[in-house]
């Protein structure tokens, strides 16, 4: 694991607003004894649970899901709730060059399907995840970023909003000059969504075990023996859906092929109507900026402001507090009228990057029946949901179900990852420059 053990301690829930504002799932039991299943899935987040549901519902498979904590303990229970396009960092040009034009269209279709999948899940399983206003706003924080946004292609259905339009549409901030509105996606309660999936999986017959960390995988003539801290499972196939929380000792092939990165979130007390009007931020749109170390924010249904910021190289308290202070200062710059609204919740978690800049959905090369579905590049609410489904389809024989860009195994990072992350963050800080009030 790349960071200190406290970042991976699945017995401790983060101090997140999501857990505080949603009835928790009754604890799933620990695995005990020796068990058999067709498939074992390691990781009960969006990817693992969607894969499990797909296997049970469409293939009538006997599935066991193991989580080191309880379902949703990982990023799926603690993210910003932006159900949006994304999941890879490859530019359209790079996809075309490496995989051909068809792959560009295919990936764009996957991103849209992924959002539709989440909507369908909410409806099909009767999950109330407090879905918010449709669409997403990308904001420019400098004249150069705004000029680029205006010069760049405007996707079909998208709309450029200058400063005056932002103000007149209830999207006024102290730090952005203009933005691009994209109609796809919506905000949701991430923990309500993941616990809803867990309930649906249990109802569908999936055997879901909590506090059951997989610690070793042993291949044999008929499949895999998965050893956990509490019990054993034998299955023909295994899916590792552990994303940023992956243990490289469990799957040594992953070593240096994934880069877990820290993302931080703070949530304020509920804001009053007058404060919202004074700031001129009254919409519930998902918003993020064009900076390399990006900020993302949205007004929640109970009028709290959620504000997220990338960054951090350690889970040590001093480092976590330093990043929380920085995020708070940036929040006050973006929303000067909310400067008196104290932070009531603050937490962090791990997203997962790869050197190929794309997720990987496929077998561990050189093995039979050991699969991976991970690397959602900070945008996994939708992508991991659909990615988990596609992984299940591939495991059941449809090898072309995952998009082409996700079928190529990621290479190793060339440089030591902490070093690369530190250098990358320093460079990003230089390119971004300090945030300024407009
Ligand atoms: C702070 C933060 C904000 C984010 N905001 C957004 C956002 O707004 N929109 C968006 O699209 N994405 C966002 N993301 C990313 C998104 O949350 C993830 O991409 C997505 O949740 C990944 O889902 P997953 O199922 O692949 O993995 P996870 O949800 O991380 O689940 C992995 C699970 O594996 C378990 N596990 C690990 N090792 C083992 C083991 N050995 N044995 C058993 N279980 C194990 C863990 O306990 C964990 O529950 C954010 C992430 C973070 C951290």
Coordinates of C-alpha atoms and ligand atoms in Angstrom, one line a residue:
X1 CA 0.0 0.0 0.0
X2 CA 1.3 3.4 -0.9
X3 CA 0.2 5.4 2.1
X4 CA 0.1 5.0 5.9
X5 CA -2.0 2.2 7.4
X6 CA -4.6 4.6 8.9
X7 CA -5.8 5.4 5.3
X8 CA -6.8 1.7 4.9
X9 CA -8.2 0.9 8.3
X10 CA -11.6 -0.4 7.3
X11 CA -12.7 -0.6 11.0
X12 CA -12.8 3.3 11.1
X13 CA -15.5 5.1 9.1
X14 CA -14.4 8.6 7.8
X15 CA -16.1 11.6 9.5
X16 CA -18.3 12.0 6.4
X17 CA -21.6 13.9 6.1
X18 CA -22.9 11.0 4.0
X19 CA -22.9 8.5 6.8
X20 CA -24.3 11.1 9.2
X21 CA -27.2 11.8 6.9
X22 CA -28.3 8.3 5.8
X23 CA -29.6 5.2 7.7
X24 CA -26.6 2.8 7.7
X25 CA -26.9 -0.6 6.3
X26 CA -27.2 -3.3 9.0
X27 CA -23.7 -4.8 9.4
X28 CA -23.0 -7.6 6.9
X29 CA -21.7 -10.8 8.7
X30 CA -18.1 -11.9 8.5
X31 CA -17.3 -14.8 6.3
X32 CA -16.8 -18.0 8.3
X33 CA -15.5 -21.5 7.4
X34 CA -15.0 -22.9 3.9
X35 CA -17.4 -21.7 1.3
X36 CA -18.1 -22.3 -2.4
X37 CA -19.4 -20.0 -5.1
X38 CA -19.2 -19.5 -8.9
X39 CA -17.6 -16.1 -8.4
X40 CA -15.9 -14.2 -5.6
X41 CA -15.9 -10.5 -5.8
X42 CA -13.4 -8.6 -3.6
X43 CA -14.7 -5.1 -2.9
X44 CA -18.2 -3.9 -2.1
X45 CA -18.3 -0.5 -3.8
X46 CA -20.1 0.5 -7.0
X47 CA -17.9 -1.7 -9.2
X48 CA -18.1 -4.9 -7.1
X49 CA -21.8 -4.6 -6.3
X50 CA -22.9 -3.8 -9.9
X51 CA -20.8 -6.8 -11.1
X52 CA -22.5 -9.0 -8.5
X53 CA -26.0 -7.8 -9.5
X54 CA -25.2 -8.4 -13.2
X55 CA -24.0 -11.9 -12.6
X56 CA -26.9 -12.9 -10.4
X57 CA -29.6 -11.3 -12.5
X58 CA -28.4 -12.1 -16.0
X59 CA -26.4 -15.2 -15.5
X60 CA -28.0 -16.8 -12.4
X61 CA -24.5 -17.1 -10.9
X62 CA -23.8 -17.9 -7.3
X63 CA -21.8 -14.9 -6.1
X64 CA -20.0 -14.1 -2.9
X65 CA -18.8 -10.5 -2.3
X66 CA -16.2 -9.7 0.4
X67 CA -15.3 -6.3 1.8
X68 CA -12.5 -5.5 4.2
X69 CA -14.9 -3.1 5.9
X70 CA -18.7 -2.8 5.3
X71 CA -20.2 -2.1 1.9
X72 CA -19.4 1.4 0.8
X73 CA -16.5 1.9 3.2
X74 CA -14.3 2.8 0.3
X75 CA -14.6 5.7 -2.1
X76 CA -18.2 4.7 -3.0
X77 CA -19.5 5.8 0.4
X78 CA -17.4 9.0 0.7
X79 CA -17.2 10.7 -2.7
X80 CA -18.7 14.0 -3.9
X81 CA -21.7 12.4 -5.4
X82 CA -21.0 13.8 -8.9
X83 CA -22.6 11.2 -11.2
X84 CA -21.0 12.5 -14.4
X85 CA -19.1 11.8 -17.5
X86 CA -15.5 10.7 -17.0
X87 CA -13.6 7.6 -15.9
X88 CA -10.4 8.1 -18.0
X89 CA -7.9 10.8 -18.5
X90 CA -7.0 10.0 -22.1
X91 CA -7.8 12.8 -24.5
X92 CA -9.9 12.2 -27.5
X93 CA -6.9 12.6 -29.7
X94 CA -4.9 10.0 -27.7
X95 CA -7.8 7.5 -27.9
X96 CA -8.0 8.0 -31.7
X97 CA -4.2 7.6 -32.1
X98 CA -3.9 4.5 -29.9
X99 CA -7.2 2.7 -30.5
X100 CA -8.8 4.2 -33.7
X101 CA -11.8 6.4 -34.3
X102 CA -14.3 3.7 -33.3
X103 CA -12.9 3.6 -29.8
X104 CA -13.6 7.4 -29.4
X105 CA -17.3 6.8 -30.2
X106 CA -17.4 3.7 -28.1
X107 CA -15.9 5.4 -25.0
X108 CA -18.3 8.4 -25.4
X109 CA -21.1 5.9 -25.5
X110 CA -19.8 4.1 -22.4
X111 CA -19.7 7.4 -20.5
X112 CA -23.3 8.2 -21.4
X113 CA -24.4 4.6 -20.7
X114 CA -22.7 4.8 -17.3
X115 CA -24.9 7.8 -16.2
X116 CA -28.0 6.0 -17.6
X117 CA -27.0 2.9 -15.6
X118 CA -27.0 4.8 -12.3
X119 CA -30.4 6.3 -13.1
X120 CA -31.7 2.9 -13.9
X121 CA -30.2 1.4 -10.8
X122 CA -31.9 4.1 -8.6
X123 CA -35.2 3.4 -10.3
X124 CA -35.0 -0.4 -10.5
X125 CA -33.9 -1.0 -6.9
X126 CA -36.1 1.8 -5.5
X127 CA -33.0 3.7 -4.1
X128 CA -33.7 7.3 -2.8
X129 CA -30.3 8.9 -3.4
X130 CA -31.6 12.5 -3.4
X131 CA -30.8 13.0 -7.1
X132 CA -30.2 16.7 -7.8
X133 CA -30.4 19.1 -10.7
X134 CA -29.2 17.7 -14.0
X135 CA -26.0 18.9 -15.7
X136 CA -22.5 19.9 -14.7
X137 CA -20.6 23.2 -14.9
X138 CA -17.0 23.5 -15.7
X139 CA -15.5 26.8 -14.5
X140 CA -12.6 28.9 -15.8
X141 CA -10.5 30.6 -13.1
X142 CA -8.2 32.7 -15.3
X143 CA -8.5 34.8 -18.5
X144 CA -6.3 32.2 -20.2
X145 CA -8.6 29.3 -19.1
X146 CA -11.7 31.3 -20.1
X147 CA -10.2 32.1 -23.6
X148 CA -9.4 28.4 -24.1
X149 CA -12.9 27.4 -23.1
X150 CA -14.4 29.9 -25.6
X151 CA -12.0 28.8 -28.4
X152 CA -12.5 25.1 -27.7
X153 CA -15.2 22.9 -29.2
X154 CA -18.5 23.2 -27.4
X155 CA -20.0 19.7 -27.2
X156 CA -23.5 19.2 -28.6
X157 CA -26.1 20.4 -26.0
X158 CA -23.4 22.3 -24.0
X159 CA -23.5 26.0 -23.4
X160 CA -20.9 28.7 -22.7
X161 CA -21.8 31.0 -19.8
X162 CA -19.9 34.3 -19.4
X163 CA -19.6 36.1 -16.0
X164 CA -22.8 38.0 -16.4
X165 CA -24.8 34.9 -17.3
X166 CA -23.3 33.0 -14.4
X167 CA -24.5 35.8 -12.0
X168 CA -27.9 36.0 -13.6
X169 CA -28.4 32.2 -13.4
X170 CA -27.6 31.8 -9.7
X171 CA -24.1 30.6 -10.2
X172 CA -22.1 33.5 -8.9
X173 CA -18.7 32.9 -7.3
X174 CA -15.8 35.0 -6.2
X175 CA -13.2 33.2 -8.4
X176 CA -14.5 32.2 -11.8
X177 CA -14.8 34.2 -15.1
X178 CA -17.0 31.9 -17.1
X179 CA -18.0 28.4 -17.6
X180 CA -19.3 25.6 -19.8
X181 CA -22.5 23.9 -18.9
X182 CA -22.8 20.3 -19.9
X183 CA -26.3 18.8 -19.6
X184 CA -25.3 15.2 -18.7
X185 CA -25.1 13.8 -15.2
X186 CA -26.7 14.7 -11.8
X187 CA -25.7 14.9 -8.2
X188 CA -26.6 12.2 -5.7
X189 CA -26.1 10.9 -2.2
X190 CA -23.2 8.5 -2.7
X191 CA -23.7 6.4 0.5
X192 CA -27.4 6.1 -0.1
X193 CA -26.6 4.8 -3.6
X194 CA -24.0 2.3 -2.5
X195 CA -26.1 0.9 0.4
X196 CA -29.1 0.7 -1.9
X197 CA -27.0 -1.4 -4.2
X198 CA -25.9 -3.6 -1.3
X199 CA -29.5 -4.1 -0.2
X200 CA -30.5 -5.0 -3.8
X201 CA -27.6 -7.4 -4.1
X202 CA -28.6 -9.2 -0.8
X203 CA -32.2 -9.3 -2.0
X204 CA -31.1 -10.8 -5.3
X205 CA -29.3 -13.6 -3.5
X206 CA -25.7 -12.3 -3.4
X207 CA -23.9 -13.5 -0.3
X208 CA -22.3 -10.3 1.0
X209 CA -19.7 -10.4 3.8
X210 CA -18.2 -7.5 5.7
X211 CA -15.1 -7.2 7.8
X212 CA -13.6 -9.9 5.7
X213 CA -10.4 -8.8 4.1
X214 CA -9.0 -11.0 1.3
X215 CA -5.4 -11.7 2.1
X216 CA -4.3 -14.3 -0.4
X217 CA -5.3 -15.9 -3.7
X218 CA -4.3 -19.4 -4.5
X219 CA -5.0 -20.9 -8.0
X220 CA -5.8 -24.6 -8.3
X221 CA -7.1 -27.0 -10.9
X222 CA -10.7 -25.8 -10.8
X223 CA -10.4 -22.1 -9.9
X224 CA -9.2 -20.0 -7.0
X225 CA -9.1 -20.3 -3.3
X226 CA -9.6 -16.9 -1.7
X227 CA -8.2 -16.7 1.8
X228 CA -9.6 -13.9 4.0
X229 CA -8.9 -12.8 7.5
X230 CA -11.9 -14.8 8.7
X231 CA -12.8 -17.6 6.3
X232 CA -12.1 -19.2 2.9
X233 CA -14.0 -19.3 -0.4
X234 CA -13.4 -21.5 -3.4
X235 CA -14.7 -20.2 -6.8
X236 CA -14.1 -20.6 -10.5
X237 CA -13.5 -16.9 -11.0
X238 CA -12.4 -13.9 -8.9
X239 CA -13.0 -10.2 -9.6
X240 CA -10.9 -7.7 -7.8
X241 CA -12.9 -4.5 -7.5
X242 CA -10.8 -2.6 -4.9
X243 CA -9.8 0.5 -6.9
X244 CA -7.8 3.0 -4.8
X245 CA -7.8 0.7 -1.8
X246 CA -6.2 -2.2 -3.7
X247 CA -3.6 -4.3 -1.9
X248 CA -0.7 -4.9 -4.1
X249 CA 0.4 -7.9 -2.0
X250 CA -3.0 -9.6 -2.9
X251 CA -2.4 -9.1 -6.6
X252 CA 1.4 -8.5 -7.1
X253 CA 0.9 -7.8 -10.8
X254 CA -0.7 -4.5 -9.7
X255 CA 2.5 -3.3 -8.1
X256 CA 3.3 0.2 -9.6
X257 CA 0.5 -0.2 -12.2
X258 CA -2.0 1.9 -10.1
X259 CA -1.6 5.2 -8.4
X260 CA -4.0 5.9 -5.5
X261 CA -4.4 9.6 -5.0
X262 CA -5.9 11.5 -2.1
X263 CA -9.0 13.6 -2.6
X264 CA -10.4 15.8 0.2
X265 CA -14.0 17.0 1.0
X266 CA -15.5 19.5 3.4
X267 CA -19.2 20.1 4.1
X268 CA -20.4 23.3 5.8
X269 CA -23.4 23.9 8.1
X270 CA -26.7 24.5 6.3
X271 CA -26.6 27.9 4.7
X272 CA -29.5 30.4 5.1
X273 CA -31.6 31.7 2.2
X274 CA -30.1 35.1 2.7
X275 CA -26.5 33.9 2.6
X276 CA -27.2 32.0 -0.6
X277 CA -28.9 35.1 -2.2
X278 CA -26.0 37.3 -1.0
X279 CA -23.5 35.0 -2.7
X280 CA -25.7 34.5 -5.7
X281 CA -25.2 30.8 -5.7
X282 CA -28.6 29.3 -5.5
X283 CA -28.5 26.3 -7.9
X284 CA -27.7 22.7 -7.1
X285 CA -25.6 22.0 -10.2
X286 CA -22.4 20.0 -9.9
X287 CA -19.5 22.4 -10.5
X288 CA -15.8 21.9 -10.9
X289 CA -12.9 24.0 -12.2
X290 CA -10.3 23.7 -14.9
X291 CA -7.3 23.8 -12.5
X292 CA -5.0 20.8 -12.5
X293 CA -5.5 20.4 -8.8
X294 CA -9.2 20.8 -9.3
X295 CA -11.9 22.0 -6.9
X296 CA -15.4 20.5 -7.1
X297 CA -18.5 21.7 -5.3
X298 CA -22.3 21.6 -5.1
X299 CA -25.1 22.8 -2.9
X300 CA -26.7 19.8 -1.1
X301 CA -30.4 19.4 -0.7
X302 CA -30.3 20.7 2.9
X303 CA -28.3 23.8 1.7
X304 CA -24.9 22.7 3.0
X305 CA -22.1 23.4 0.6
X306 CA -19.9 20.5 -0.3
X307 CA -16.4 21.6 -1.4
X308 CA -13.7 19.1 -2.6
X309 CA -10.1 19.6 -3.5
X310 CA -7.5 17.2 -4.8
X311 CA -4.1 16.8 -3.1
X312 CA -2.1 15.3 -0.3
X313 CA 0.8 12.9 0.0
X314 CA 0.0 11.4 3.4
X315 CA -2.7 10.4 5.8
X316 CA -0.7 11.7 8.7
X317 CA -2.8 14.2 10.7
X318 CA -0.5 17.1 10.1
X319 CA -0.7 16.7 6.4
X320 CA -4.4 16.0 6.4
X321 CA -5.0 19.2 8.5
X322 CA -2.7 21.3 6.2
X323 CA -4.8 20.2 3.1
X324 CA -8.1 20.8 5.0
X325 CA -6.9 24.4 5.9
X326 CA -5.9 25.0 2.3
X327 CA -9.2 23.8 1.0
X328 CA -11.0 26.0 3.5
X329 CA -9.1 29.1 2.3
X330 CA -9.9 28.3 -1.3
X331 CA -13.6 27.7 -0.4
X332 CA -13.7 31.2 1.1
X333 CA -12.2 32.6 -2.0
X334 CA -14.8 30.9 -4.2
X335 CA -17.7 31.7 -1.9
X336 CA -16.8 34.9 0.1
X337 CA -20.3 35.3 1.4
X338 CA -20.1 31.8 3.1
X339 CA -17.0 32.7 5.1
X340 CA -18.9 32.5 8.3
X341 CA -20.3 29.0 7.6
X342 CA -18.1 26.7 9.6
X343 CA -17.0 23.3 8.3
X344 CA -19.0 20.6 10.0
X345 CA -17.6 17.5 8.2
X346 CA -14.2 17.0 6.6
X347 CA -12.8 13.7 5.3
X348 CA -10.7 12.2 2.5
X349 CA -10.3 9.1 0.5
X350 CA -8.5 7.4 -2.4
X351 CA -9.2 7.6 -6.1
X352 CA -7.2 5.4 -8.5
X353 CA -5.1 6.5 -11.5
X354 CA -3.2 4.3 -14.0
X355 CA -0.2 5.0 -16.2
X356 CA -2.4 4.3 -19.2
X357 CA -4.8 7.0 -18.1
X358 CA -7.7 4.6 -18.6
X359 CA -9.4 2.1 -16.4
X360 CA -8.6 -1.6 -16.7
X361 CA -11.3 -4.2 -17.1
X362 CA -9.7 -7.6 -17.8
X363 CA -7.8 -10.6 -16.5
X364 CA -4.5 -10.4 -14.7
X365 CA -2.2 -11.3 -17.6
X366 CA -0.9 -14.8 -17.3
X367 CA -3.7 -16.0 -15.1
X368 CA -7.0 -17.8 -15.9
X369 CA -10.1 -16.5 -14.1
X370 CA -8.5 -13.7 -12.1
X371 CA -10.1 -10.4 -13.2
X372 CA -9.7 -6.7 -12.4
X373 CA -12.1 -3.8 -12.7
X374 CA -10.5 -0.6 -11.5
X375 CA -8.8 2.8 -12.3
X376 CA -11.7 5.2 -12.6
X377 CA -9.5 8.3 -12.5
X378 CA -11.5 10.1 -9.8
X379 CA -14.8 9.8 -11.7
X380 CA -16.2 6.4 -10.7
X381 CA -19.8 7.0 -9.5
X382 CA -21.0 6.4 -13.1
X383 CA -18.0 4.7 -14.6
X384 CA -17.4 2.1 -11.9
X385 CA -21.1 1.3 -11.9
X386 CA -21.1 0.5 -15.6
X387 CA -17.6 -0.8 -15.5
X388 CA -18.6 -3.4 -12.9
X389 CA -21.5 -4.5 -15.2
X390 CA -19.2 -4.8 -18.2
X391 CA -16.6 -6.7 -16.1
X392 CA -19.3 -9.2 -15.2
X393 CA -20.4 -9.6 -18.8
X394 CA -16.8 -10.2 -19.9
X395 CA -16.3 -12.7 -17.1
X396 CA -19.4 -14.6 -18.4
X397 CA -17.9 -14.8 -21.9
X398 CA -18.6 -11.5 -23.7
X399 CA -15.0 -10.3 -24.0
X400 CA -15.9 -7.3 -26.0
X401 CA -18.3 -5.9 -23.4
X402 CA -15.6 -3.6 -21.8
X403 CA -14.7 -0.6 -24.1
X404 CA -11.5 -1.1 -26.1
X405 CA -9.6 1.5 -24.0
X406 CA -10.3 -0.4 -20.8
X407 CA -9.1 -3.8 -22.2
X408 CA -5.4 -2.9 -22.5
X409 CA -3.4 -3.8 -19.3
X410 CA -1.8 -0.6 -17.8
X411 CA 2.0 -0.5 -17.8
X412 CA 4.0 0.2 -14.7
X413 CA 4.7 3.8 -13.7
X414 CA 8.2 4.6 -14.7
X415 CA 9.1 6.6 -11.6
X416 CA 8.6 5.8 -7.9
X417 CA 4.9 6.8 -7.4
X418 CA 5.2 9.0 -4.3
X419 CA 8.0 10.9 -6.0
X420 CA 6.0 11.2 -9.2
X421 CA 2.9 12.4 -7.3
X422 CA 4.9 15.0 -5.3
X423 CA 6.6 16.3 -8.4
X424 CA 3.3 16.2 -10.3
X425 CA 1.5 18.2 -7.6
X426 CA 4.4 20.7 -7.4
X427 CA 4.2 21.2 -11.2
X428 CA 0.4 21.4 -11.1
X429 CA 0.7 24.1 -8.4
X430 CA 3.1 26.1 -10.7
X431 CA 0.9 25.8 -13.7
X432 CA -2.3 26.6 -11.8
X433 CA -0.8 29.5 -9.9
X434 CA -2.5 30.8 -6.8
X435 CA -6.3 31.1 -6.9
X436 CA -7.4 34.7 -7.1
X437 CA -10.6 36.6 -6.5
X438 CA -12.1 38.0 -9.8
Ligands
LIG1 C1 -13.0 12.1 -1.7 C2 -13.5 11.5 -3.0 C3 -14.4 12.2 -3.8 C4 -14.8 11.6 -5.0 N1 -15.7 12.3 -5.7 C5 -16.3 11.7 -6.9 C6 -17.4 12.3 -7.5 O1 -17.9 13.3 -7.1 N2 -17.8 11.7 -8.7 C7 -17.2 10.5 -9.1 O2 -17.7 10.1 -10.2 N3 -16.2 9.9 -8.5 C8 -15.8 10.5 -7.3 N4 -14.8 9.8 -6.6 C9 -14.3 8.5 -7.1 C10 -15.3 7.4 -6.9 O3 -15.8 7.5 -5.6 C11 -14.6 6.1 -7.1 O4 -14.1 6.0 -8.4 C12 -15.6 4.9 -7.0 O5 -16.3 5.0 -5.8 C13 -14.8 3.6 -7.1 O6 -15.7 2.5 -6.8 P1 -15.1 1.1 -6.6 O7 -16.2 0.2 -6.3 O8 -14.3 0.8 -7.8 O9 -14.1 1.2 -5.4 P2 -14.3 1.6 -3.8 O10 -15.7 2.2 -3.6 O11 -13.2 2.3 -3.4 O12 -14.4 0.2 -3.1 C14 -13.3 -0.7 -2.9 C15 -13.6 -1.6 -1.8 O13 -12.7 -2.6 -1.7 C16 -12.5 -3.0 -0.4 N5 -11.2 -3.7 -0.3 C17 -10.0 -3.2 -0.5 N6 -9.1 -4.3 -0.3 C18 -9.8 -5.3 0.0 C19 -9.5 -6.7 0.4 N7 -8.2 -7.1 0.3 N8 -10.4 -7.5 0.7 C20 -11.7 -7.1 0.8 N9 -12.1 -5.9 0.4 C21 -11.2 -5.0 0.1 C22 -12.5 -1.6 0.4 O14 -12.9 -1.8 1.7 C23 -13.6 -0.9 -0.4 O15 -14.9 -0.9 0.2 C24 -14.3 10.4 -5.4 C25 -13.4 9.6 -4.6 C26 -13.0 10.2 -3.4 C27 -12.1 9.4 -2.5

